[in-house]
Coordinates of C-alpha atoms and ligand atoms in Angstrom, one line a residue:
N1079 CA -5.9 14.6 12.9
K1080 CA -4.1 17.5 11.2
S1081 CA -5.7 19.2 8.5
Y1082 CA -4.9 18.6 4.8
E1083 CA -6.4 19.9 1.5
F1084 CA -6.0 17.0 -0.5
I1085 CA -6.4 14.1 2.1
K1086 CA -7.9 13.0 5.2
A1087 CA -5.8 10.9 8.2
E1088 CA -7.6 10.0 11.5
L1089 CA -6.6 6.9 14.0
T1090 CA -9.2 4.3 14.0
G1091 CA -9.6 0.7 14.9
A1092 CA -10.2 -1.5 18.1
N1093 CA -7.2 0.1 19.7
K1094 CA -6.9 3.4 17.9
K1095 CA -3.6 1.7 16.5
V1096 CA -4.9 1.8 12.6
A1097 CA -4.1 5.1 10.7
L1098 CA -6.7 5.7 8.0
I1099 CA -5.8 7.8 5.2
T1100 CA -8.5 8.5 3.0
L1101 CA -7.7 10.5 -0.6
N1102 CA -9.9 13.3 -0.7
R1103 CA -9.9 15.0 -4.0
P1104 CA -13.3 13.4 -5.2
K1105 CA -14.0 16.0 -8.0
A1106 CA -11.0 15.0 -9.8
L1107 CA -11.7 11.4 -8.9
N1108 CA -8.7 11.5 -6.2
A1109 CA -5.9 12.3 -9.6
L1110 CA -2.9 12.2 -7.8
C1111 CA -1.4 16.1 -8.3
N1112 CA 1.9 17.1 -6.5
G1113 CA 0.0 18.4 -3.4
L1114 CA -1.7 15.2 -2.5
M1115 CA 1.3 13.1 -3.2
S1116 CA 3.3 15.8 -1.0
E1117 CA 0.6 15.6 1.5
L1118 CA 0.5 11.9 1.5
S1119 CA 4.3 11.6 2.0
N1120 CA 4.1 14.0 5.0
A1121 CA 1.5 12.3 6.5
L1122 CA 3.2 8.6 6.2
D1123 CA 6.8 10.3 7.6
E1124 CA 4.3 11.1 10.7
I1125 CA 2.7 7.8 11.1
E1126 CA 6.2 6.1 10.9
A1127 CA 7.5 7.9 13.7
N1128 CA 4.4 7.8 15.9
K1129 CA 5.0 4.5 18.0
N1130 CA 1.1 4.2 18.8
V1131 CA 0.0 3.8 14.8
A1132 CA 0.9 -0.1 13.8
V1133 CA -0.9 -0.2 10.5
V1134 CA -1.8 2.0 7.8
V1135 CA -4.8 1.7 5.8
I1136 CA -5.0 4.0 2.6
T1137 CA -8.4 4.4 0.7
G1138 CA -10.3 6.9 -1.6
S1139 CA -13.9 7.0 -2.4
E1140 CA -16.4 4.6 -3.7
K1141 CA -16.2 5.9 -7.3
A1142 CA -12.5 6.1 -7.1
F1143 CA -9.3 4.9 -5.3
A1144 CA -7.5 7.3 -7.5
A1145 CA -7.8 7.6 -11.2
G1146 CA -3.8 8.3 -12.0
A1147 CA -1.6 10.8 -11.6
D1148 CA -3.4 14.1 -12.3
I1149 CA -3.2 14.6 -16.4
K1150 CA -4.0 18.2 -16.5
E1151 CA -1.5 19.3 -14.2
M1152 CA 1.6 17.2 -15.9
K1153 CA 0.8 17.7 -19.4
D1154 CA 2.8 20.7 -20.3
N1155 CA 5.8 19.2 -18.9
T1156 CA 9.0 19.1 -20.8
F1157 CA 11.5 16.2 -20.6
A1158 CA 14.1 18.4 -19.3
Q1159 CA 11.6 19.7 -16.1
C1160 CA 10.8 15.9 -15.5
F1161 CA 14.2 15.0 -15.5
A1162 CA 15.6 18.0 -13.8
G1163 CA 12.9 18.1 -10.9
N1164 CA 13.2 14.2 -10.8
F1165 CA 9.2 13.8 -11.5
L1166 CA 7.7 11.2 -9.3
N1167 CA 10.6 10.8 -6.9
N1168 CA 8.4 11.3 -4.2
W1169 CA 6.1 8.6 -5.2
N1170 CA 7.8 5.5 -3.7
R1171 CA 7.2 6.9 0.0
V1172 CA 4.5 4.3 0.4
A1173 CA 6.9 1.4 -0.9
R1174 CA 9.4 2.7 1.5
M1175 CA 7.1 2.4 4.8
Q1176 CA 8.2 -0.4 7.5
K1177 CA 5.0 -0.4 8.8
P1178 CA 2.3 -2.5 6.9
V1179 CA 0.1 -0.5 4.5
I1180 CA -3.1 -1.9 3.3
A1181 CA -4.6 -0.7 0.1
A1182 CA -8.7 -0.5 0.3
V1183 CA -9.4 0.1 -3.5
N1184 CA -12.8 1.1 -4.3
G1185 CA -14.0 2.2 -7.9
Y1186 CA -11.0 3.0 -10.4
A1187 CA -7.5 2.3 -9.4
L1188 CA -5.6 3.5 -12.7
G1189 CA -2.4 4.4 -13.6
G1190 CA -0.6 5.9 -10.9
G1191 CA -3.7 4.8 -8.9
C1192 CA -3.0 1.2 -9.4
E1193 CA 0.6 1.8 -8.9
L1194 CA -0.2 3.2 -5.7
A1195 CA -2.2 0.4 -4.8
M1196 CA 0.7 -2.1 -5.8
M1197 CA 3.1 -0.1 -3.4
C1198 CA 1.0 -1.3 -0.5
D1199 CA 1.6 -4.6 1.1
I1200 CA -2.0 -5.7 1.2
I1201 CA -5.0 -4.8 -1.3
Y1202 CA -8.3 -5.5 -0.7
A1203 CA -10.9 -4.5 -3.5
G1204 CA -14.3 -3.5 -3.2
D1205 CA -16.5 -5.9 -5.8
K1206 CA -17.1 -2.7 -8.0
A1207 CA -13.2 -1.8 -8.2
K1208 CA -11.3 -1.6 -11.8
F1209 CA -7.6 -1.4 -12.3
G1210 CA -6.1 -0.5 -15.0
Q1211 CA -2.6 1.0 -16.7
P1212 CA -4.1 3.3 -18.9
E1213 CA -1.0 5.3 -19.8
V1214 CA -0.7 3.9 -23.3
T1215 CA -3.9 5.4 -24.2
I1216 CA -2.8 9.4 -23.5
G1217 CA 0.6 8.8 -24.9
T1218 CA 3.3 7.9 -22.2
T1219 CA 4.4 5.0 -20.4
P1220 CA 3.9 3.9 -16.8
G1221 CA 6.5 5.6 -14.3
A1222 CA 5.7 4.5 -10.8
G1223 CA 6.0 0.8 -10.9
G1224 CA 3.0 0.1 -13.3
S1225 CA 5.4 -2.3 -15.8
Q1226 CA 7.3 -3.8 -13.1
R1227 CA 4.9 -4.4 -10.4
T1228 CA 1.9 -6.1 -12.8
P1229 CA 3.9 -8.8 -14.1
R1230 CA 5.2 -9.9 -10.4
A1231 CA 1.7 -9.5 -9.2
L1232 CA -0.4 -10.9 -12.3
G1233 CA 2.1 -12.8 -14.5
K1234 CA 3.5 -11.7 -17.8
S1235 CA 0.5 -12.4 -20.3
K1236 CA -2.0 -10.3 -18.3
A1237 CA 0.6 -7.6 -17.2
M1238 CA 1.4 -7.1 -20.9
E1239 CA -2.5 -7.0 -21.8
M1240 CA -3.3 -4.4 -19.3
C1241 CA -0.6 -2.3 -20.3
L1242 CA -0.4 -2.2 -23.9
T1243 CA -4.2 -2.1 -24.3
G1244 CA -5.0 0.1 -21.1
N1245 CA -8.2 -2.3 -20.7
M1246 CA -9.2 -2.6 -17.0
I1247 CA -9.8 -5.6 -15.2
D1248 CA -12.4 -5.9 -12.3
A1249 CA -12.1 -7.0 -8.7
Q1250 CA -12.8 -10.8 -9.4
E1251 CA -10.4 -11.0 -12.3
A1252 CA -7.9 -9.1 -10.0
E1253 CA -8.2 -11.7 -7.1
K1254 CA -8.1 -14.7 -9.3
A1255 CA -4.9 -13.2 -10.6
G1256 CA -3.6 -12.4 -7.2
L1257 CA -3.3 -8.8 -7.4
V1258 CA -5.6 -8.5 -4.2
S1259 CA -6.3 -10.8 -1.4
K1260 CA -10.1 -10.5 -0.9
V1261 CA -13.2 -9.1 -2.7
I1262 CA -15.8 -7.3 -0.2
P1263 CA -19.0 -5.4 -0.6
A1264 CA -17.7 -1.9 -1.5
D1265 CA -19.3 -0.5 1.5
K1266 CA -17.8 -3.0 3.8
L1267 CA -14.6 -2.4 2.3
V1268 CA -13.1 -0.1 4.8
E1269 CA -14.3 -1.5 7.6
E1270 CA -12.9 -4.9 6.7
A1271 CA -9.9 -3.3 5.9
V1272 CA -9.3 -1.8 9.3
K1273 CA -10.2 -5.0 10.9
L1274 CA -7.4 -6.8 9.1
G1275 CA -5.2 -3.7 10.4
D1276 CA -6.6 -4.5 14.0
K1277 CA -5.5 -8.1 13.4
I1278 CA -2.1 -7.2 12.3
A1279 CA -1.7 -4.8 15.3
S1280 CA -2.6 -7.4 17.9
H1281 CA 0.9 -9.0 17.2
S1282 CA 4.6 -7.4 18.1
Q1283 CA 5.1 -4.4 15.8
L1284 CA 8.9 -5.3 16.0
I1285 CA 8.0 -8.7 14.7
V1286 CA 5.7 -7.5 12.1
Q1287 CA 7.9 -5.3 10.5
M1288 CA 10.8 -7.5 10.4
I1289 CA 8.3 -10.4 8.4
K1290 CA 7.2 -7.3 6.1
E1291 CA 10.7 -7.1 5.4
Q1292 CA 11.2 -10.5 4.7
V1293 CA 8.6 -11.0 2.5
N1294 CA 9.8 -7.9 0.5
T1295 CA 13.2 -9.5 0.4
A1296 CA 11.4 -12.1 -1.6
Y1297 CA 11.1 -9.8 -4.5
E1298 CA 14.7 -8.6 -4.7
T1299 CA 17.1 -11.6 -4.2
P1300 CA 17.7 -15.1 -5.4
L1301 CA 16.0 -17.9 -3.4
N1302 CA 19.0 -19.0 -1.4
E1303 CA 20.0 -15.2 -0.4
G1304 CA 16.4 -14.6 0.5
L1305 CA 16.5 -17.7 2.7
K1306 CA 19.7 -16.6 4.5
F1307 CA 17.9 -13.6 5.3
E1308 CA 14.6 -15.2 6.6
R1309 CA 16.7 -17.5 8.6
R1310 CA 19.1 -14.2 10.3
G1311 CA 15.7 -12.7 11.1
F1312 CA 14.2 -15.9 12.6
H1313 CA 17.4 -16.2 14.7
A1314 CA 17.6 -12.6 15.5
S1315 CA 14.1 -13.0 16.9
F1316 CA 15.5 -14.7 19.5
G1317 CA 17.0 -11.5 20.8
T1318 CA 13.8 -9.8 21.4
K1319 CA 11.8 -9.5 24.5
D1320 CA 8.5 -10.4 22.2
Q1321 CA 9.7 -13.8 21.1
K1322 CA 10.3 -14.6 25.1
E1323 CA 6.8 -13.2 26.0
G1324 CA 5.1 -15.1 22.9
M1325 CA 6.6 -18.3 23.7
N1326 CA 6.2 -18.2 27.4
A1327 CA 2.5 -16.9 26.8
F1328 CA 2.0 -20.0 24.5
T1329 CA 3.5 -22.4 27.3
E1330 CA 1.5 -20.7 30.3
K1331 CA -1.6 -21.4 27.8
R1332 CA -2.5 -17.4 28.2
A1333 CA -2.6 -14.4 25.8
P1334 CA 0.8 -12.7 25.2
K1335 CA 1.4 -9.0 26.1
F1336 CA 3.6 -7.6 23.4
I1337 CA 5.8 -4.3 23.8
D1338 CA 7.5 -4.3 20.7
E1339 CA 10.7 -4.8 21.7
Ligands
CO8_1603 N1 -5.9 13.4 -13.9 C1 -6.7 14.9 -14.1 N2 -8.0 14.6 -14.1 C2 -9.0 13.7 -13.8 C3 -8.3 12.6 -13.9 C4 -6.7 12.4 -14.2 N3 -6.1 11.3 -13.7 N4 -9.0 11.6 -13.9 C5 -10.3 12.0 -14.2 N5 -10.0 13.5 -14.0 C6 -11.1 14.2 -13.8 C7 -11.7 14.6 -15.2 O1 -10.9 15.5 -16.0 C8 -13.1 15.2 -14.7 O2 -12.6 16.7 -14.4 P1 -13.9 17.5 -14.7 O3 -15.4 17.5 -14.0 O4 -13.5 18.8 -14.6 O5 -14.6 17.5 -16.4 C9 -13.4 14.6 -13.1 O6 -12.1 13.9 -12.9 C10 -14.5 13.3 -13.5 O7 -13.9 12.5 -14.2 P2 -14.6 11.9 -15.9 O8 -15.5 12.8 -16.0 O9 -13.8 11.6 -16.9 O10 -15.5 10.8 -15.3 P3 -16.2 9.5 -15.9 O11 -16.7 8.6 -14.9 O12 -16.8 9.3 -17.3 O13 -14.6 8.5 -16.5 C11 -12.3 7.5 -15.9 C12 -13.8 8.1 -15.4 C13 -12.7 6.5 -16.8 C14 -11.6 7.3 -14.7 C15 -11.9 9.0 -16.5 O14 -11.9 9.9 -15.5 C16 -10.6 8.4 -17.1 O15 -10.4 7.9 -17.8 N6 -9.6 9.4 -16.3 C17 -8.4 9.4 -16.7 C18 -7.6 7.9 -16.3 C19 -5.9 7.8 -16.7 O16 -5.7 7.6 -18.1 N7 -4.9 7.8 -15.7 C20 -3.9 7.3 -16.2 C21 -2.9 9.0 -15.7 S1 -1.5 8.8 -16.1 C22 -0.5 8.3 -15.1 O17 -1.2 7.9 -13.8 C23 0.8 7.7 -15.1 C24 1.2 7.5 -14.0 C25 2.9 7.8 -13.7 C26 3.3 7.4 -12.5 C27 2.6 8.5 -11.5 C28 2.8 9.9 -12.0 C29 2.5 10.8 -10.9

């Protein structure tokens, strides 16, 4: 519960195993300035290293998850500065998490905000959420996955339409297209995302993280390679104490007690 300027971070959930990160720059609709992104990245480093945390939930305010990269901060950048400073290089910290990350999106998730949500493993949307890649309307292109993850999540036609027009899609459309897994009344969203986190946290975190890696491998490899990777993970699970515990508990008709080993 360290104090940050642009985010809030706390442990929550039934067993305090869910880290809730709230983007907290409400006046700028949580525009993702450098300061915010580096705080987020530092908080995630700490969470990844903290054995007591199983799952991360990232949320914003009811009005905005995040309205994109900070336009005012970046507008005078030159190409040379962007290149030399490797602008956005630290943006994929969320995507590199081993622990599962849930995005709880209320309001606007635009540009970098939509990209940030798509770096998460599961997206829950409030019923007033809006997703968009409006970079084209301000003379630039997506820069943190908007043109790459939308086609995978929504299919080419919807992805092209979003990226080429800047038009937003609403929560219901996002759910229908598969971008989000559930739409929830806005005021219940964070609570439901934390409940989902609790459910995931009740399993072996070792196994959970292996499964996350398996699902992500589906995006990076041909099917046969992915299936082989999966099968090896399945085999490897038999080298864990939690596999013995899980299967013994089933046989003995009792609840398993996992130790993440
Ligand atoms: N950057 C900086 N400030 C912002 C941003 C932003 N992205 N979005 C909103 N704000 C500020 C506004 O300037 C305004 O500030 P002020 O009160 O000082 O004028 C305040 O937040 C409130 O915003 P509005 O008055 O505009 O609120 P509205 O309810 O009228 O409109 C909208 C809400 C529709 C969300 C509108 O604010 C908007 O269109 N915002 C910009 C959306 C956008 O274009 N985002 C894409 C940015 S580009 C990008 O993300 C590239 C990503 C590349 C990868 C990541 C790079 C780091």
